[in-house]
Amino acid sequence: MRILSGIQPTGDIHIGNYLGAIKQWLLLQEKNECVFFIADLHSLTVPFDPKILQKSITEKIISYIAVGLDPEKSIIFVQSQIKEHAELAWILNTLCPVGELERMTQYKEKSKKFKDNINAGLLDYPVLMAADILLYKTDAVPVGKDQTQHVELTRTLAKKFNQKFGKTFVEPKAILPKFGSKIMSLTNPKKKMSKTDNPQSYISLFDTPENIQKKIMASTTDSGKQIKYDLTKKPGVSNLLTIYSLLTDKPIKELEKKFKDKGYADLKKSLAKTVIEFLEPFRKKQKELVTRDVYIKEILSRGKNRAQTIAQTTMQEIKEKVGLV
Ligand code: TRP
């Protein structure tokens, strides 16, 4: 199968992202042809700083390689370097009713948030995403739940194109994060862990051991003393147990037994140690990669070449079908 996903260039990556999504990508790249790219064109649709965009892109690439995306196994590149993404987006635009785009949940949310900058790109965002996906004849797209509507639109556009111009595209499926892998905020366990919140509420994959320790020890727990998984009565403790369980591959039941006669502080101490040990190799690798400028450039240049070969072939086929050549 061909698997593809895009990564926004901005923001920290936290353990919620790792356990919910990245872990799955690492498994997928073992047995499939995977394509991962930095969606820099998408990032232009909300306010951004052109002076730091390149730096954010490089940092993101380094972070993902540090946690295990493997340039030997996957195609890794930057979206704007392959002009066919924008080219195909234009053609798909002509098949996409404006009304469908106006109905998209993310568009509605972002137009509320960025009232002074409701640009056409923001509305068109899902069509560019459809182009990303279809250009590589992708079978499946691992994404967060907030992106499933966009993958649905991609299927609709693929179907329309196929009907109008002859069978060209696969209708891609979304692959959703596994059940039970939703990690909540450390300061408000009723809310999802998010990089746009206060840094105390999440653990970045590259946080220092001291910071990890502090954040976990200060995390919100619940009334009572018992260490038990109970989402309604004990959302804080349940969240800590979930993180613990996912990092150690130990079932929650076993952890409840382990901490049967212990208090919240014991759970937190033990979890902090586990998280620190788990993240240590990522931090080391990231530190090393930051100094290897040439190596990173090489990875991107190879990724670009591989992506381009596929993109140009598909685009040629599309142009022929549409009558542009
Ligand atoms: N919109 C996605 C997100 O915000 C990023 C993205 C861009 C993407 N193009 C894509 C994801 C294609 C999957 C496939 O997370």
Short mmCIF file of C-alpha atoms and ligand atoms in Angstrom, two decimals:
data_model
loop_
_atom_site.label_atom_id
_atom_site.label_comp_id
_atom_site.label_asym_id
_atom_site.label_seq_id
_atom_site.Cartn_x
_atom_site.Cartn_y
_atom_site.Cartn_z
CA MET A 1 0.00 0.00 0.00
CA ARG A 2 1.07 3.58 -0.48
CA ILE A 3 0.63 5.65 2.67
CA LEU A 4 0.93 9.44 2.78
CA SER A 5 0.67 12.11 5.43
CA GLY A 6 1.50 15.80 5.76
CA ILE A 7 3.00 17.57 8.74
CA GLN A 8 2.46 21.22 9.63
CA PRO A 9 5.81 23.01 9.98
CA THR A 10 4.93 24.93 13.13
CA GLY A 11 4.58 23.99 16.79
CA ASP A 12 6.12 21.52 19.21
CA ILE A 13 5.57 17.77 18.96
CA HIS A 14 4.33 16.32 22.24
CA ILE A 15 3.87 12.82 23.60
CA GLY A 16 0.20 12.97 22.68
CA ASN A 17 1.22 13.30 19.01
CA TYR A 18 3.74 10.52 19.42
CA LEU A 19 1.40 8.02 21.05
CA GLY A 20 -1.61 8.98 18.94
CA ALA A 21 -0.03 9.25 15.50
CA ILE A 22 3.72 8.99 15.07
CA LYS A 23 4.00 5.55 16.69
CA GLN A 24 1.56 4.28 14.06
CA TRP A 25 3.57 5.89 11.23
CA LEU A 26 6.70 4.10 12.41
CA LEU A 27 4.88 0.78 12.17
CA LEU A 28 3.40 1.65 8.78
CA GLN A 29 6.77 2.50 7.26
CA GLU A 30 8.02 -1.04 7.97
CA LYS A 31 5.61 -2.68 5.55
CA ASN A 32 4.42 0.00 3.13
CA GLU A 33 5.69 2.62 0.78
CA CYS A 34 5.33 5.74 2.89
CA VAL A 35 5.42 9.37 1.83
CA PHE A 36 5.76 12.06 4.51
CA PHE A 37 6.10 15.75 3.77
CA ILE A 38 6.12 19.14 5.45
CA ALA A 39 2.97 20.98 4.39
CA ASP A 40 4.57 24.41 4.09
CA LEU A 41 2.08 25.66 1.47
CA HIS A 42 -0.77 24.89 3.85
CA SER A 43 0.93 26.82 6.61
CA LEU A 44 0.69 30.06 4.58
CA THR A 45 -3.08 30.13 5.07
CA VAL A 46 -2.81 31.34 8.68
CA PRO A 47 -0.60 34.15 10.04
CA PHE A 48 3.11 33.20 9.93
CA ASP A 49 6.56 34.77 10.06
CA PRO A 50 8.48 34.42 6.75
CA LYS A 51 11.78 35.00 8.59
CA ILE A 52 11.47 31.81 10.60
CA LEU A 53 9.57 29.56 8.19
CA GLN A 54 12.70 27.83 6.80
CA LYS A 55 14.02 27.26 10.30
CA SER A 56 10.72 25.72 11.43
CA ILE A 57 10.71 23.40 8.42
CA THR A 58 14.24 22.13 9.14
CA GLU A 59 13.45 21.71 12.82
CA LYS A 60 10.36 19.69 12.02
CA ILE A 61 12.24 17.40 9.65
CA ILE A 62 14.94 16.87 12.28
CA SER A 63 12.34 16.11 14.95
CA TYR A 64 10.58 13.49 12.88
CA ILE A 65 13.81 11.79 11.88
CA ALA A 66 14.95 11.89 15.52
CA VAL A 67 11.85 9.97 16.61
CA GLY A 68 12.19 7.34 13.92
CA LEU A 69 10.96 8.36 10.48
CA ASP A 70 13.52 6.61 8.34
CA PRO A 71 14.69 8.24 5.11
CA GLU A 72 15.82 4.81 3.91
CA LYS A 73 12.29 3.49 4.17
CA SER A 74 10.11 6.55 3.57
CA ILE A 75 10.05 9.39 1.10
CA ILE A 76 10.52 12.59 3.11
CA PHE A 77 10.30 16.02 1.45
CA VAL A 78 8.97 19.57 1.53
CA GLN A 79 5.65 20.18 -0.26
CA SER A 80 6.50 23.51 -1.95
CA GLN A 81 9.50 21.92 -3.69
CA ILE A 82 7.20 19.82 -5.83
CA LYS A 83 5.22 22.25 -7.96
CA GLU A 84 2.80 19.55 -9.08
CA HIS A 85 0.93 19.87 -5.74
CA ALA A 86 -0.22 23.37 -6.65
CA GLU A 87 -0.79 22.39 -10.26
CA LEU A 88 -3.09 19.51 -9.41
CA ALA A 89 -4.86 21.60 -6.78
CA TRP A 90 -5.87 23.99 -9.55
CA ILE A 91 -7.42 21.24 -11.64
CA LEU A 92 -9.24 19.79 -8.63
CA ASN A 93 -10.52 23.29 -7.83
CA THR A 94 -12.49 23.22 -11.04
CA LEU A 95 -14.28 20.05 -9.85
CA CYS A 96 -15.00 21.22 -6.32
CA PRO A 97 -18.21 23.10 -5.44
CA VAL A 98 -17.51 26.16 -3.27
CA GLY A 99 -20.40 25.13 -1.01
CA GLU A 100 -18.59 21.94 0.01
CA LEU A 101 -15.58 23.96 1.13
CA GLU A 102 -17.69 26.45 3.06
CA ARG A 103 -19.17 23.56 5.02
CA MET A 104 -15.79 22.23 6.26
CA THR A 105 -15.52 22.32 10.05
CA GLN A 106 -11.87 23.34 10.08
CA TYR A 107 -12.54 26.21 7.69
CA LYS A 108 -15.35 27.47 9.89
CA GLU A 109 -13.21 27.23 13.02
CA LYS A 110 -10.20 28.91 11.45
CA SER A 111 -12.29 31.72 9.96
CA LYS A 112 -13.59 32.43 13.43
CA LYS A 113 -10.12 32.39 14.90
CA PHE A 114 -8.49 34.51 12.18
CA LYS A 115 -11.32 36.93 11.43
CA ASP A 116 -9.02 39.48 9.77
CA ASN A 117 -7.47 36.96 7.42
CA ILE A 118 -10.12 34.79 5.82
CA ASN A 119 -8.13 34.28 2.64
CA ALA A 120 -9.08 32.16 -0.36
CA GLY A 121 -6.27 29.74 0.55
CA LEU A 122 -7.94 29.00 3.85
CA LEU A 123 -11.11 28.02 2.02
CA ASP A 124 -9.14 26.08 -0.55
CA TYR A 125 -6.97 24.27 2.01
CA PRO A 126 -8.78 20.91 1.65
CA VAL A 127 -8.38 20.95 -2.15
CA LEU A 128 -4.62 21.36 -1.84
CA MET A 129 -4.70 18.51 0.65
CA ALA A 130 -6.63 16.39 -1.84
CA ALA A 131 -3.97 17.20 -4.44
CA ASP A 132 -1.21 16.11 -1.99
CA ILE A 133 -2.95 12.80 -1.52
CA LEU A 134 -4.05 12.04 -5.09
CA LEU A 135 -0.78 13.08 -6.74
CA TYR A 136 0.87 10.02 -5.20
CA LYS A 137 -2.10 7.69 -5.84
CA THR A 138 -2.27 7.15 -2.11
CA ASP A 139 -4.19 4.19 -0.69
CA ALA A 140 -4.37 5.32 2.91
CA VAL A 141 -3.83 8.49 4.91
CA PRO A 142 -3.02 8.36 8.61
CA VAL A 143 -4.53 11.54 10.10
CA GLY A 144 -6.14 12.93 13.21
CA LYS A 145 -9.90 12.87 13.54
CA ASP A 146 -10.08 16.59 12.68
CA GLN A 147 -8.80 15.76 9.17
CA THR A 148 -11.24 12.98 8.23
CA GLN A 149 -13.62 15.42 6.57
CA HIS A 150 -10.81 16.50 4.26
CA VAL A 151 -10.01 12.91 3.34
CA GLU A 152 -13.71 12.37 2.64
CA LEU A 153 -13.64 15.34 0.25
CA THR A 154 -10.55 13.86 -1.39
CA ARG A 155 -12.50 10.66 -2.09
CA THR A 156 -15.34 12.69 -3.58
CA LEU A 157 -12.96 14.61 -5.84
CA ALA A 158 -11.19 11.40 -6.90
CA LYS A 159 -14.53 9.87 -7.83
CA LYS A 160 -15.60 12.96 -9.77
CA PHE A 161 -12.35 13.11 -11.67
CA ASN A 162 -12.55 9.41 -12.51
CA GLN A 163 -16.14 9.76 -13.74
CA LYS A 164 -15.41 12.76 -15.88
CA PHE A 165 -11.98 11.88 -17.30
CA GLY A 166 -11.63 8.12 -16.88
CA LYS A 167 -10.26 6.00 -14.05
CA THR A 168 -7.13 7.70 -12.73
CA PHE A 169 -7.19 7.92 -8.95
CA VAL A 170 -7.50 5.50 -6.07
CA GLU A 171 -10.12 6.58 -3.52
CA PRO A 172 -7.96 6.87 -0.40
CA LYS A 173 -9.00 5.74 3.09
CA ALA A 174 -8.25 7.58 6.32
CA ILE A 175 -6.38 5.63 9.01
CA LEU A 176 -7.37 6.93 12.43
CA PRO A 177 -5.29 6.77 15.62
CA LYS A 178 -5.97 3.65 17.67
CA PHE A 179 -8.68 3.72 20.29
CA GLY A 180 -7.34 4.56 23.74
CA SER A 181 -4.41 6.54 22.41
CA LYS A 182 -5.93 9.95 23.06
CA ILE A 183 -3.73 11.73 25.56
CA MET A 184 -5.21 14.52 27.64
CA SER A 185 -3.72 17.78 28.93
CA LEU A 186 -1.65 17.51 32.13
CA THR A 187 -3.26 20.62 33.58
CA ASN A 188 -6.82 19.90 32.47
CA PRO A 189 -7.38 16.17 31.89
CA LYS A 190 -10.80 16.82 30.36
CA LYS A 191 -9.14 18.50 27.37
CA LYS A 192 -6.96 16.93 24.69
CA MET A 193 -3.21 17.55 25.01
CA SER A 194 -2.44 20.40 22.61
CA LYS A 195 0.66 22.25 21.46
CA THR A 196 -1.26 25.52 21.33
CA ASP A 197 -1.95 25.38 25.09
CA ASN A 198 0.33 26.43 27.92
CA PRO A 199 3.62 24.37 27.81
CA GLN A 200 2.89 23.06 31.34
CA SER A 201 -0.01 21.11 29.87
CA TYR A 202 2.07 18.96 27.52
CA ILE A 203 5.37 17.12 27.39
CA SER A 204 7.36 17.97 24.30
CA LEU A 205 9.33 15.05 22.86
CA PHE A 206 12.49 17.06 23.44
CA ASP A 207 11.80 18.48 26.91
CA THR A 208 14.71 18.27 29.37
CA PRO A 209 14.47 15.62 32.12
CA GLU A 210 14.07 18.39 34.72
CA ASN A 211 11.13 19.86 32.83
CA ILE A 212 9.47 16.49 32.37
CA GLN A 213 9.83 15.79 36.08
CA LYS A 214 8.34 19.18 37.01
CA LYS A 215 5.42 18.93 34.60
CA ILE A 216 4.40 15.44 35.68
CA MET A 217 4.75 16.15 39.39
CA ALA A 218 2.59 19.28 38.94
CA SER A 219 -0.03 17.58 36.79
CA THR A 220 -3.66 17.76 37.88
CA THR A 221 -4.89 14.72 39.76
CA ASP A 222 -8.24 13.98 41.33
CA SER A 223 -9.87 13.77 44.71
CA GLY A 224 -9.42 10.54 46.65
CA LYS A 225 -6.22 8.55 46.98
CA GLN A 226 -6.66 5.35 45.08
CA ILE A 227 -4.85 4.75 41.81
CA LYS A 228 -7.57 3.48 39.58
CA TYR A 229 -8.58 3.94 35.94
CA ASP A 230 -11.93 5.75 35.97
CA LEU A 231 -12.51 8.35 33.25
CA THR A 232 -15.42 10.10 34.92
CA LYS A 233 -14.27 10.13 38.55
CA LYS A 234 -10.52 10.19 37.99
CA PRO A 235 -9.68 11.75 34.62
CA GLY A 236 -6.24 12.95 35.80
CA VAL A 237 -5.06 9.62 37.19
CA SER A 238 -6.58 7.77 34.22
CA ASN A 239 -4.59 9.96 31.83
CA LEU A 240 -1.34 9.29 33.68
CA LEU A 241 -2.09 5.56 33.66
CA THR A 242 -2.82 5.67 29.92
CA ILE A 243 0.51 7.36 29.18
CA TYR A 244 2.29 4.87 31.45
CA SER A 245 0.60 1.92 29.80
CA LEU A 246 1.27 3.05 26.23
CA LEU A 247 4.94 3.78 26.94
CA THR A 248 5.64 0.50 28.71
CA ASP A 249 3.18 -1.75 26.84
CA LYS A 250 1.86 -2.86 30.21
CA PRO A 251 -1.91 -3.23 30.59
CA ILE A 252 -3.64 -0.70 32.86
CA LYS A 253 -4.83 -3.52 35.14
CA GLU A 254 -1.25 -4.49 35.84
CA LEU A 255 -0.34 -0.89 36.67
CA GLU A 256 -3.30 -0.58 39.03
CA LYS A 257 -1.96 -3.64 40.85
CA LYS A 258 1.58 -2.25 40.93
CA PHE A 259 0.34 0.97 42.57
CA LYS A 260 -2.34 -0.64 44.74
CA ASP A 261 -1.04 0.59 48.09
CA LYS A 262 0.76 3.63 46.77
CA GLY A 263 -0.20 7.31 46.46
CA TYR A 264 -0.47 9.75 43.54
CA ALA A 265 3.07 11.05 44.22
CA ASP A 266 4.49 7.54 43.77
CA LEU A 267 2.67 7.12 40.48
CA LYS A 268 3.93 10.48 39.27
CA LYS A 269 7.53 9.80 40.28
CA SER A 270 7.55 6.46 38.59
CA LEU A 271 5.87 7.83 35.46
CA ALA A 272 8.31 10.75 35.26
CA LYS A 273 11.21 8.27 35.33
CA THR A 274 9.57 6.17 32.61
CA VAL A 275 8.88 9.18 30.35
CA ILE A 276 12.41 10.55 30.81
CA GLU A 277 13.97 7.22 29.91
CA PHE A 278 11.65 6.75 26.97
CA LEU A 279 12.38 10.18 25.49
CA GLU A 280 16.14 10.23 26.15
CA PRO A 281 17.15 8.59 22.83
CA PHE A 282 14.97 11.06 20.91
CA ARG A 283 16.62 14.01 22.59
CA LYS A 284 20.10 12.64 21.93
CA LYS A 285 19.36 11.97 18.29
CA GLN A 286 17.84 15.41 17.83
CA LYS A 287 20.91 17.09 19.34
CA GLU A 288 23.13 15.14 16.98
CA LEU A 289 21.02 15.90 13.89
CA VAL A 290 20.97 19.63 14.58
CA THR A 291 24.71 19.65 13.89
CA ARG A 292 24.46 17.59 10.69
CA ASP A 293 23.34 20.20 8.23
CA VAL A 294 24.65 18.46 5.12
CA TYR A 295 23.06 15.13 6.03
CA ILE A 296 19.64 16.75 6.46
CA LYS A 297 19.99 18.58 3.14
CA GLU A 298 20.87 15.30 1.47
CA ILE A 299 17.83 13.56 2.89
CA LEU A 300 15.58 16.32 1.60
CA SER A 301 17.18 16.40 -1.78
CA ARG A 302 16.79 12.63 -2.20
CA GLY A 303 13.20 12.81 -0.94
CA LYS A 304 12.48 15.57 -3.41
CA ASN A 305 13.84 13.55 -6.32
CA ARG A 306 11.86 10.47 -5.42
CA ALA A 307 8.65 12.45 -4.87
CA GLN A 308 9.16 14.35 -8.10
CA THR A 309 9.41 11.21 -10.18
CA ILE A 310 6.00 10.05 -8.97
CA ALA A 311 4.42 13.52 -9.09
CA GLN A 312 5.55 14.23 -12.65
CA THR A 313 4.31 10.88 -13.90
CA THR A 314 0.86 11.37 -12.37
CA MET A 315 0.64 14.96 -13.57
CA GLN A 316 1.48 13.96 -17.13
CA GLU A 317 -1.30 11.35 -17.04
CA ILE A 318 -3.75 13.90 -15.63
CA LYS A 319 -2.91 16.51 -18.25
CA GLU A 320 -3.44 13.99 -21.00
CA LYS A 321 -6.80 12.94 -19.59
CA VAL A 322 -7.99 16.51 -19.16
CA GLY A 323 -6.81 17.49 -22.64
CA LEU A 324 -4.08 19.86 -21.55
CA VAL A 325 -1.45 18.13 -23.67
N1 TRP B 1 -4.02 19.21 7.09
C1 TRP B 1 -3.11 18.31 7.76
C2 TRP B 1 -3.05 18.66 9.23
O1 TRP B 1 -3.28 19.78 9.61
C3 TRP B 1 -1.74 18.35 7.13
C4 TRP B 1 -1.78 17.85 5.72
C5 TRP B 1 -1.58 18.57 4.59
C6 TRP B 1 -2.05 16.52 5.33
N2 TRP B 1 -1.69 17.77 3.51
C7 TRP B 1 -1.98 16.50 3.90
C8 TRP B 1 -2.32 15.33 6.04
C9 TRP B 1 -2.20 15.32 3.18
C10 TRP B 1 -2.54 14.17 5.30
C11 TRP B 1 -2.48 14.17 3.90
O2 TRP B 1 -2.70 17.83 10.03
#
